[in-house]
Amino acid sequence: MVTKSLQLVVLLVCCLTIITIKCANATQNPNKYSVNPTIVHSAVSKGAVCLDGSPPAYYFEPGFGDGAENWIVHLSGGAWCMNVTNCQDRATTSNGSSKKMAQLDFQGIHSKNESQNPDFYNWNKVLVAYCDGGSFIGDSEYIDPTNNSTKNLQFRGQKIFYAVLEEVLEKGLKNAKNAILAGSSAGGYPAILYCDYFRDSLPIKSRVKCLVDSGYFVHFKNPVLERFWSWRFGGVAALQGAAKTLPKSCTSKMKAELCLYAENIQEYTKTPFFLYMSAFDNIETQYTLGDEKYTTIDEGKGSACLNASLREMRSDFLNAIPKGNDPKHRGVFIDAMHHHTSLMGRWSFEVALEINNVLAPIAFADWYFDRKYRYLIDEIHTMPVQNTFKNVTYVH
């Protein structure tokens, strides 16, 4: 009797467990779901740490089905810090310390909704947390002259990239059939910088390409337009020790801060990459023209002088990006909407942008899978199109 009662209890528990799991799966939103950070404690001994000295981190969602051997490694963005005070402030936030990192919502290209993200919904998804303040390029430090250790700073973005990649390779990336190194905003530049290294870390038979999402900031010819970028990248290069970490093929020809412009390193990248960005990226316009002009542009109320500057910026941008003579190795999707980043907030078919009746996610997937090599630029709109959908901000 006791044995039968125990069997009934076990059966009941099993049934309740199955029901709970099914209900959880049924109620999970495949378009948007939360992922906890994975802290890479082993990276500390390798010198790979955030600004405050805490270990780096990444967010991981495993693939499933026929996507279990495919990987997206996505370098997160979040601007830069340009001086010691700026970086010390940043070190107290999730953009400078893994101690402050929390759950992050995965969506867009990381969505598990097959109908909205058919080509990548079941891939392994990795988002590398951005906590070095310098686009994953640095290998230097700042020691406070008053011996206040709480004000010390570690600029170890390069080591963070290598350490996280090493761990993810062991998780299964080293056996990938298909793989993408993507980067958004400040993470876009390193997606080009490390594209060949990423390619060389994987089997020769793997399909490996890179994706740059709104991270191609250009060096304007007009010094008035360029002044804030020169200040910004000058500060980043000095703090991060860029002269010794960036490719000598570039730094032997120009100042290190100039090598932070993607146009000056793209020729050295042999692996195919795809650029998805607006010709009127709203971070580009904000940092170039000022905060007060940002709203004016977004509302389509620019003066004749402002509009002339926007046309000049567009012209410099289009002249700098890869040319269309080799779309197999350099694909692009250049829209005209006044927005920034798309992989998280603008990827689903419901909100994706299109050029010539081709949606951006389809353009990239066609290019990535060698179905059709897309090189698409919005030539109709030579002025910014109002941003009717505000991007989801995914900064930690």
Short mmCIF file of C-alpha atoms in Angstrom, two decimals:
data_model
loop_
_atom_site.label_atom_id
_atom_site.label_comp_id
_atom_site.label_asym_id
_atom_site.label_seq_id
_atom_site.Cartn_x
_atom_site.Cartn_y
_atom_site.Cartn_z
CA MET A 1 0.00 0.00 0.00
CA VAL A 2 2.82 2.37 0.92
CA THR A 3 4.64 1.49 -2.30
CA LYS A 4 1.55 2.24 -4.43
CA SER A 5 1.00 5.54 -2.64
CA LEU A 6 4.62 6.50 -3.25
CA GLN A 7 4.28 5.60 -6.92
CA LEU A 8 1.19 7.80 -7.21
CA VAL A 9 3.01 10.73 -5.56
CA VAL A 10 5.98 10.36 -7.93
CA LEU A 11 3.64 10.14 -10.93
CA LEU A 12 1.78 13.26 -9.78
CA VAL A 13 5.03 15.20 -9.33
CA CYS A 14 6.22 14.17 -12.81
CA CYS A 15 2.93 15.24 -14.37
CA LEU A 16 3.01 18.61 -12.62
CA THR A 17 6.62 19.13 -13.75
CA ILE A 18 5.74 18.40 -17.38
CA ILE A 19 2.74 20.73 -17.21
CA THR A 20 4.87 23.50 -15.66
CA ILE A 21 7.52 23.19 -18.37
CA LYS A 22 4.93 23.21 -21.14
CA CYS A 23 3.22 26.26 -19.67
CA ALA A 24 6.52 28.08 -19.33
CA ASN A 25 7.40 27.33 -22.93
CA ALA A 26 3.97 28.39 -24.08
CA THR A 27 4.10 31.72 -22.32
CA GLN A 28 7.71 32.63 -23.20
CA ASN A 29 7.85 35.43 -25.73
CA PRO A 30 10.15 34.20 -28.54
CA ASN A 31 10.56 37.77 -29.81
CA LYS A 32 11.96 39.05 -26.52
CA TYR A 33 13.35 37.09 -23.61
CA SER A 34 15.71 37.77 -20.72
CA VAL A 35 19.23 36.36 -20.46
CA ASN A 36 21.54 36.46 -17.43
CA PRO A 37 25.18 37.50 -17.75
CA THR A 38 27.91 34.86 -17.67
CA ILE A 39 30.90 36.21 -15.73
CA VAL A 40 34.29 35.07 -17.08
CA HIS A 41 36.21 34.76 -13.81
CA SER A 42 39.11 32.94 -15.50
CA ALA A 43 39.80 36.03 -17.62
CA VAL A 44 41.14 38.02 -14.66
CA SER A 45 44.37 36.01 -14.51
CA LYS A 46 44.89 36.87 -18.19
CA GLY A 47 44.55 40.58 -17.51
CA ALA A 48 41.17 40.75 -19.22
CA VAL A 49 39.07 42.99 -16.96
CA CYS A 50 36.54 45.80 -17.12
CA LEU A 51 37.38 49.43 -16.36
CA ASP A 52 36.99 48.85 -12.60
CA GLY A 53 39.04 45.61 -12.62
CA SER A 54 36.03 43.28 -12.43
CA PRO A 55 35.91 40.24 -14.75
CA PRO A 56 34.33 40.59 -18.20
CA ALA A 57 30.99 39.03 -19.10
CA TYR A 58 28.81 37.89 -21.94
CA TYR A 59 25.20 36.85 -22.46
CA PHE A 60 24.52 33.43 -23.96
CA GLU A 61 21.47 31.65 -25.31
CA PRO A 62 22.10 28.16 -26.72
CA GLY A 63 20.99 27.18 -30.20
CA PHE A 64 18.66 24.31 -30.96
CA GLY A 65 17.50 22.05 -33.78
CA ASP A 66 19.40 22.50 -37.03
CA GLY A 67 20.84 25.77 -35.67
CA ALA A 68 22.76 24.10 -32.84
CA GLU A 69 26.04 24.29 -34.77
CA ASN A 70 25.60 27.89 -35.91
CA TRP A 71 26.78 30.93 -33.92
CA ILE A 72 26.34 34.69 -33.70
CA VAL A 73 28.93 36.49 -31.56
CA HIS A 74 27.72 40.05 -31.11
CA LEU A 75 29.95 42.81 -29.72
CA SER A 76 27.83 45.23 -27.73
CA GLY A 77 28.14 49.00 -27.98
CA GLY A 78 27.63 52.02 -25.77
CA ALA A 79 29.78 54.99 -26.89
CA TRP A 80 33.27 55.66 -25.46
CA CYS A 81 34.95 57.42 -22.56
CA MET A 82 37.49 60.02 -23.64
CA ASN A 83 39.26 61.16 -20.46
CA VAL A 84 40.09 59.85 -17.00
CA THR A 85 37.16 61.52 -15.22
CA ASN A 86 34.72 60.32 -17.87
CA CYS A 87 36.07 56.77 -17.58
CA GLN A 88 36.01 56.82 -13.76
CA ASP A 89 32.33 57.73 -13.89
CA ARG A 90 31.72 54.97 -16.43
CA ALA A 91 33.52 52.44 -14.21
CA THR A 92 30.69 52.75 -11.66
CA THR A 93 28.08 51.64 -14.22
CA SER A 94 27.31 48.47 -16.15
CA ASN A 95 29.28 49.94 -19.06
CA GLY A 96 32.43 49.73 -16.95
CA SER A 97 31.85 46.98 -14.39
CA SER A 98 30.41 43.48 -14.49
CA LYS A 99 29.35 44.04 -10.86
CA LYS A 100 26.59 46.29 -12.21
CA MET A 101 25.39 44.03 -15.01
CA ALA A 102 21.93 42.50 -14.84
CA GLN A 103 19.59 40.55 -17.09
CA LEU A 104 19.41 41.69 -20.69
CA ASP A 105 16.54 41.31 -23.14
CA PHE A 106 17.44 39.40 -26.30
CA GLN A 107 15.42 40.37 -29.36
CA GLY A 108 15.83 41.25 -33.04
CA ILE A 109 18.51 39.06 -34.62
CA HIS A 110 18.54 37.14 -31.32
CA SER A 111 14.80 36.45 -31.48
CA LYS A 112 13.68 32.81 -31.33
CA ASN A 113 10.60 33.54 -33.43
CA GLU A 114 11.02 31.63 -36.69
CA SER A 115 8.42 33.70 -38.52
CA GLN A 116 10.19 37.00 -37.73
CA ASN A 117 13.80 35.78 -37.75
CA PRO A 118 13.75 32.72 -40.01
CA ASP A 119 17.46 32.51 -40.82
CA PHE A 120 18.93 32.88 -37.33
CA TYR A 121 16.15 32.13 -34.81
CA ASN A 122 17.67 28.86 -33.57
CA TRP A 123 21.36 29.79 -33.62
CA ASN A 124 23.63 29.99 -30.60
CA LYS A 125 23.61 33.64 -29.57
CA VAL A 126 26.39 35.43 -27.70
CA LEU A 127 26.37 39.12 -26.77
CA VAL A 128 29.74 40.25 -25.42
CA ALA A 129 29.25 42.86 -22.71
CA TYR A 130 30.96 46.20 -23.37
CA CYS A 131 32.79 47.36 -20.25
CA ASP A 132 36.13 48.76 -21.44
CA GLY A 133 35.01 52.11 -22.87
CA GLY A 134 37.19 51.81 -25.97
CA SER A 135 35.61 49.53 -28.60
CA PHE A 136 37.50 46.43 -27.38
CA ILE A 137 40.86 47.78 -28.57
CA GLY A 138 42.79 48.74 -25.44
CA ASP A 139 45.60 47.25 -23.41
CA SER A 140 46.77 49.87 -20.90
CA GLU A 141 45.96 51.22 -17.46
CA TYR A 142 45.67 54.40 -15.44
CA ILE A 143 47.07 54.50 -11.90
CA ASP A 144 45.74 57.29 -9.73
CA PRO A 145 48.66 59.55 -8.65
CA THR A 146 47.18 59.94 -5.14
CA ASN A 147 47.31 56.14 -4.63
CA ASN A 148 43.52 55.96 -4.43
CA SER A 149 43.00 52.50 -5.90
CA THR A 150 39.27 53.11 -6.40
CA LYS A 151 40.20 55.63 -9.09
CA ASN A 152 42.50 53.27 -11.00
CA LEU A 153 41.33 52.25 -14.47
CA GLN A 154 41.97 49.21 -16.63
CA PHE A 155 41.69 49.61 -20.39
CA ARG A 156 41.77 45.94 -21.44
CA GLY A 157 39.22 45.66 -24.24
CA GLN A 158 41.53 43.72 -26.54
CA LYS A 159 42.18 41.09 -23.87
CA ILE A 160 38.46 40.96 -23.09
CA PHE A 161 37.70 40.10 -26.70
CA TYR A 162 40.32 37.35 -26.77
CA ALA A 163 39.33 35.90 -23.38
CA VAL A 164 35.59 35.79 -24.08
CA LEU A 165 36.17 34.36 -27.54
CA GLU A 166 38.38 31.65 -26.04
CA GLU A 167 35.62 30.61 -23.63
CA VAL A 168 32.93 30.67 -26.30
CA LEU A 169 35.10 28.61 -28.66
CA GLU A 170 35.17 25.90 -25.98
CA LYS A 171 31.38 26.09 -25.62
CA GLY A 172 31.13 24.87 -29.21
CA LEU A 173 31.97 27.79 -31.46
CA LYS A 174 35.17 26.02 -32.53
CA ASN A 175 33.01 23.44 -34.32
CA ALA A 176 30.64 25.93 -35.95
CA LYS A 177 29.29 25.25 -39.41
CA ASN A 178 28.17 28.86 -39.80
CA ALA A 179 29.33 31.84 -37.74
CA ILE A 180 28.94 35.61 -37.67
CA LEU A 181 30.97 38.18 -35.78
CA ALA A 182 28.62 41.14 -35.42
CA GLY A 183 29.06 44.48 -33.71
CA SER A 184 26.72 47.38 -32.98
CA SER A 185 27.63 51.06 -32.54
CA ALA A 186 30.98 51.21 -30.68
CA GLY A 187 31.09 47.43 -31.16
CA GLY A 188 30.88 47.80 -34.94
CA TYR A 189 34.47 48.90 -35.48
CA PRO A 190 35.98 45.85 -33.70
CA ALA A 191 33.74 43.59 -35.80
CA ILE A 192 35.90 44.73 -38.72
CA LEU A 193 39.13 44.90 -36.72
CA TYR A 194 38.86 41.31 -35.43
CA CYS A 195 37.00 39.84 -38.39
CA ASP A 196 40.03 37.98 -39.77
CA TYR A 197 41.08 36.76 -36.30
CA PHE A 198 37.57 35.40 -35.78
CA ARG A 199 37.71 33.70 -39.19
CA ASP A 200 41.10 32.13 -38.40
CA SER A 201 39.79 30.79 -35.07
CA LEU A 202 37.25 28.55 -36.82
CA PRO A 203 37.50 25.56 -39.17
CA ILE A 204 38.43 26.42 -42.73
CA LYS A 205 35.26 24.73 -43.99
CA SER A 206 33.01 26.95 -41.84
CA ARG A 207 31.09 29.80 -43.42
CA VAL A 208 32.36 32.86 -41.50
CA LYS A 209 31.44 36.47 -42.20
CA CYS A 210 31.09 39.69 -40.21
CA LEU A 211 28.30 42.22 -39.73
CA VAL A 212 28.74 45.89 -38.83
CA ASP A 213 25.64 47.53 -37.38
CA SER A 214 25.84 51.34 -37.26
CA GLY A 215 29.50 51.36 -36.29
CA TYR A 216 31.09 52.91 -39.36
CA PHE A 217 31.82 56.49 -38.29
CA VAL A 218 33.65 58.43 -40.99
CA HIS A 219 36.44 60.99 -40.98
CA PHE A 220 34.84 64.11 -42.41
CA LYS A 221 36.86 66.26 -44.78
CA ASN A 222 35.36 69.46 -43.37
CA PRO A 223 37.26 70.31 -40.12
CA VAL A 224 34.15 71.93 -38.67
CA LEU A 225 32.23 68.67 -39.00
CA GLU A 226 35.21 66.61 -37.89
CA ARG A 227 36.28 68.56 -34.79
CA PHE A 228 34.30 66.62 -32.20
CA TRP A 229 35.28 63.25 -33.69
CA SER A 230 38.97 64.17 -33.62
CA TRP A 231 38.62 65.10 -29.95
CA ARG A 232 36.66 61.93 -29.19
CA PHE A 233 38.91 59.44 -30.97
CA GLY A 234 42.05 61.28 -29.89
CA GLY A 235 41.07 60.74 -26.26
CA VAL A 236 40.13 57.10 -26.81
CA ALA A 237 43.38 56.32 -28.65
CA ALA A 238 45.54 57.92 -25.94
CA LEU A 239 43.82 56.22 -22.99
CA GLN A 240 43.52 52.80 -24.60
CA GLY A 241 47.10 52.62 -25.87
CA ALA A 242 45.86 52.28 -29.44
CA ALA A 243 49.27 52.99 -30.95
CA LYS A 244 50.49 49.59 -29.77
CA THR A 245 47.30 47.54 -30.12
CA LEU A 246 45.97 48.59 -33.54
CA PRO A 247 47.42 47.03 -36.71
CA LYS A 248 50.86 48.32 -37.65
CA SER A 249 49.70 48.24 -41.24
CA CYS A 250 47.60 51.29 -40.31
CA THR A 251 49.50 52.97 -37.46
CA SER A 252 52.72 52.98 -39.51
CA LYS A 253 50.96 55.23 -42.02
CA MET A 254 48.91 57.55 -39.81
CA LYS A 255 48.16 58.54 -36.23
CA ALA A 256 46.52 55.88 -34.09
CA GLU A 257 43.32 57.92 -33.66
CA LEU A 258 42.87 57.95 -37.44
CA CYS A 259 43.04 54.16 -37.41
CA LEU A 260 39.85 54.19 -35.29
CA TYR A 261 37.92 55.13 -38.41
CA ALA A 262 36.74 51.97 -40.16
CA GLU A 263 37.54 53.42 -43.58
CA ASN A 264 41.23 53.36 -42.67
CA ILE A 265 41.39 49.67 -41.69
CA GLN A 266 38.81 48.05 -43.96
CA GLU A 267 41.31 47.33 -46.74
CA TYR A 268 43.31 45.07 -44.40
CA THR A 269 40.29 42.87 -43.61
CA LYS A 270 40.17 39.90 -45.96
CA THR A 271 37.08 38.20 -44.54
CA PRO A 272 33.75 39.32 -46.05
CA PHE A 273 31.76 41.83 -44.03
CA PHE A 274 28.37 43.50 -44.41
CA LEU A 275 27.63 47.09 -43.38
CA TYR A 276 24.13 48.01 -42.19
CA MET A 277 23.80 51.68 -41.28
CA SER A 278 21.90 54.83 -42.03
CA ALA A 279 23.54 57.52 -44.13
CA PHE A 280 22.05 59.80 -41.46
CA ASP A 281 22.90 57.77 -38.37
CA ASN A 282 21.52 59.73 -35.45
CA ILE A 283 24.59 59.22 -33.26
CA GLU A 284 26.73 60.49 -36.12
CA THR A 285 24.55 63.59 -36.44
CA GLN A 286 24.31 64.14 -32.68
CA TYR A 287 28.06 63.89 -32.09
CA THR A 288 28.86 65.97 -35.18
CA LEU A 289 26.24 68.71 -35.08
CA GLY A 290 25.26 68.85 -31.40
CA ASP A 291 22.33 67.81 -29.24
CA GLU A 292 20.19 70.81 -30.16
CA LYS A 293 20.38 69.93 -33.86
CA TYR A 294 19.50 66.30 -33.19
CA THR A 295 15.85 67.07 -32.38
CA THR A 296 15.56 69.49 -35.28
CA ILE A 297 16.77 66.80 -37.69
CA ASP A 298 14.48 64.18 -36.16
CA GLU A 299 11.51 66.48 -36.70
CA GLY A 300 12.56 67.38 -40.25
CA LYS A 301 12.87 71.09 -39.46
CA GLY A 302 16.46 71.76 -40.48
CA SER A 303 17.63 75.14 -41.76
CA ALA A 304 19.24 75.53 -45.17
CA CYS A 305 22.66 75.59 -43.50
CA LEU A 306 21.95 72.46 -41.47
CA ASN A 307 20.62 70.64 -44.50
CA ALA A 308 23.77 71.50 -46.43
CA SER A 309 25.84 69.97 -43.64
CA LEU A 310 23.72 66.82 -43.72
CA ARG A 311 24.22 66.46 -47.46
CA GLU A 312 27.96 66.92 -47.00
CA MET A 313 28.03 64.28 -44.26
CA ARG A 314 26.10 61.85 -46.46
CA SER A 315 28.48 62.42 -49.34
CA ASP A 316 31.57 61.77 -47.18
CA PHE A 317 29.96 58.66 -45.73
CA LEU A 318 29.06 57.16 -49.11
CA ASN A 319 32.53 57.94 -50.45
CA ALA A 320 34.16 56.19 -47.49
CA ILE A 321 32.21 52.92 -47.34
CA PRO A 322 33.24 49.90 -49.42
CA LYS A 323 32.47 50.31 -53.10
CA GLY A 324 29.91 48.18 -54.89
CA ASN A 325 32.28 46.44 -57.30
CA ASP A 326 32.70 43.38 -55.04
CA PRO A 327 29.44 42.78 -53.15
CA LYS A 328 30.41 39.17 -52.41
CA HIS A 329 33.06 40.45 -49.98
CA ARG A 330 31.55 43.82 -49.09
CA GLY A 331 27.77 43.97 -48.88
CA VAL A 332 25.86 47.02 -47.65
CA PHE A 333 22.39 48.15 -46.66
CA ILE A 334 22.44 51.96 -46.32
CA ASP A 335 19.07 53.48 -45.47
CA ALA A 336 18.17 57.14 -44.91
CA MET A 337 16.16 57.04 -41.69
CA HIS A 338 17.47 59.12 -38.78
CA HIS A 339 18.19 56.20 -36.43
CA HIS A 340 21.01 54.21 -34.82
CA THR A 341 21.54 50.42 -34.63
CA SER A 342 19.17 47.78 -35.95
CA LEU A 343 20.15 44.27 -34.86
CA MET A 344 18.14 44.43 -31.64
CA GLY A 345 15.28 46.80 -32.33
CA ARG A 346 14.73 46.80 -36.10
CA TRP A 347 15.38 43.26 -37.20
CA SER A 348 11.96 41.61 -37.11
CA PHE A 349 10.00 41.80 -40.35
CA GLU A 350 7.31 43.88 -38.62
CA VAL A 351 9.64 46.85 -38.12
CA ALA A 352 12.55 46.23 -40.50
CA LEU A 353 13.53 48.88 -43.01
CA GLU A 354 13.58 48.21 -46.73
CA ILE A 355 15.32 49.45 -49.85
CA ASN A 356 14.03 48.61 -53.31
CA ASN A 357 11.40 46.34 -51.72
CA VAL A 358 14.07 44.29 -49.93
CA LEU A 359 13.94 44.14 -46.13
CA ALA A 360 17.27 44.59 -44.33
CA PRO A 361 17.22 41.16 -42.59
CA ILE A 362 16.56 39.47 -45.93
CA ALA A 363 19.29 41.50 -47.63
CA PHE A 364 21.83 40.40 -45.04
CA ALA A 365 20.70 36.76 -44.95
CA ASP A 366 20.80 36.54 -48.76
CA TRP A 367 24.33 37.94 -48.71
CA TYR A 368 25.49 35.77 -45.82
CA PHE A 369 24.18 32.50 -47.25
CA ASP A 370 25.47 33.33 -50.76
CA ARG A 371 21.94 33.44 -52.16
CA LYS A 372 22.34 36.92 -53.59
CA TYR A 373 25.10 39.43 -52.92
CA ARG A 374 23.26 42.55 -51.84
CA TYR A 375 24.66 46.07 -52.13
CA LEU A 376 21.74 48.39 -51.41
CA ILE A 377 21.79 52.16 -50.89
CA ASP A 378 18.74 54.39 -50.58
CA GLU A 379 19.39 56.77 -53.46
CA ILE A 380 15.88 58.26 -53.37
CA HIS A 381 16.14 60.03 -50.01
CA THR A 382 19.09 62.42 -49.96
CA MET A 383 17.87 63.96 -46.71
CA PRO A 384 16.98 62.20 -43.41
CA VAL A 385 13.72 60.31 -43.19
CA GLN A 386 11.98 60.89 -39.87
CA ASN A 387 12.47 58.11 -37.35
CA THR A 388 8.96 56.74 -36.85
CA PHE A 389 10.10 53.86 -34.68
CA LYS A 390 12.43 54.49 -31.74
CA ASN A 391 15.10 51.82 -31.36
CA VAL A 392 15.26 49.69 -28.27
CA THR A 393 18.23 50.82 -26.22
CA TYR A 394 20.22 47.74 -25.21
CA VAL A 395 23.10 49.36 -23.34
CA HIS A 396 23.62 47.34 -20.15
#
